Amino acid sequence: GWEFINNLRTSIVYSNIPIIILSGADDVESKINYEYQGAVDYMPKPFDPEVLLEKIDRALLVRYIAD
């Protein structure tokens, strides 16, 4: 997980793709670490698909506004 995020964030091609983490870990430290690594959001499993869609929409909107 951490290495994959780092590879995306340092890639010229993929660095602008928003990353939303779906994780079995549901603790504050994991969430902070993923966000520090560059994830835009974090959801513990099991997750609500509707909430995931809202988070995707928000992440894409923020990315669109930033560009």
Tab-separated table of C-alpha atoms in Angstrom:
chain	number	residue	atom	x	y	z
A	1	GLY	CA	0.000	0.000	0.000
A	2	TRP	CA	2.555	2.601	1.098
A	3	GLU	CA	5.023	1.778	-1.688
A	4	PHE	CA	2.279	1.808	-4.335
A	5	ILE	CA	1.084	5.264	-3.224
A	6	ASN	CA	4.642	6.550	-3.227
A	7	ASN	CA	5.186	5.216	-6.755
A	8	LEU	CA	2.023	6.927	-7.994
A	9	ARG	CA	2.869	10.223	-6.305
A	10	THR	CA	6.397	10.325	-7.749
A	11	SER	CA	5.313	9.315	-11.268
A	12	ILE	CA	5.102	12.030	-13.903
A	13	VAL	CA	2.211	10.199	-15.580
A	14	TYR	CA	0.118	9.255	-12.509
A	15	SER	CA	0.919	11.917	-9.914
A	16	ASN	CA	-2.312	13.848	-10.540
A	17	ILE	CA	-4.655	10.896	-9.930
A	18	PRO	CA	-6.540	11.233	-6.621
A	19	ILE	CA	-6.064	8.205	-4.361
A	20	ILE	CA	-8.810	6.990	-2.027
A	21	ILE	CA	-7.712	4.227	0.332
A	22	LEU	CA	-10.048	1.341	1.184
A	23	SER	CA	-8.455	-0.409	4.144
A	24	GLY	CA	-9.141	-3.065	6.718
A	25	ALA	CA	-7.280	-0.915	9.233
A	26	ASP	CA	-9.627	1.435	11.059
A	27	ASP	CA	-7.305	3.460	13.236
A	28	VAL	CA	-6.290	7.107	13.266
A	29	GLU	CA	-2.598	6.379	12.747
A	30	SER	CA	-3.241	4.503	9.476
A	31	LYS	CA	-5.481	7.277	8.194
A	32	ILE	CA	-2.882	9.938	9.017
A	33	ASN	CA	-0.095	7.888	7.415
A	34	TYR	CA	-2.055	7.316	4.197
A	35	GLU	CA	-2.945	10.999	3.945
A	36	TYR	CA	0.671	11.934	4.628
A	37	GLN	CA	1.684	9.637	1.757
A	38	GLY	CA	-0.671	11.516	-0.567
A	39	ALA	CA	-4.060	9.827	-0.365
A	40	VAL	CA	-6.928	12.311	-0.666
A	41	ASP	CA	-9.329	10.212	1.419
A	42	TYR	CA	-9.581	7.062	3.493
A	43	MET	CA	-12.413	4.605	4.117
A	44	PRO	CA	-12.282	1.601	6.441
A	45	LYS	CA	-13.789	-1.699	5.277
A	46	PRO	CA	-16.575	-2.588	5.092
A	47	PHE	CA	-17.585	0.560	3.253
A	48	ASP	CA	-20.828	1.961	1.895
A	49	PRO	CA	-20.658	2.108	-1.934
A	50	GLU	CA	-22.763	5.284	-2.000
A	51	VAL	CA	-20.334	7.046	0.340
A	52	LEU	CA	-17.432	5.848	-1.821
A	53	LEU	CA	-19.077	7.342	-4.920
A	54	GLU	CA	-19.536	10.660	-3.104
A	55	LYS	CA	-15.868	10.656	-2.075
A	56	ILE	CA	-14.803	9.904	-5.660
A	57	ASP	CA	-16.968	12.748	-6.984
A	58	ARG	CA	-15.511	15.140	-4.410
A	59	ALA	CA	-11.916	14.080	-5.120
A	60	LEU	CA	-12.394	14.551	-8.868
A	61	LEU	CA	-14.085	17.925	-8.365
A	62	VAL	CA	-11.250	19.154	-6.163
A	63	ARG	CA	-8.705	17.925	-8.731
A	64	TYR	CA	-10.646	19.634	-11.551
A	65	ILE	CA	-10.834	22.934	-9.637
A	66	ALA	CA	-7.115	22.752	-8.787
A	67	ASP	CA	-6.180	22.391	-12.458
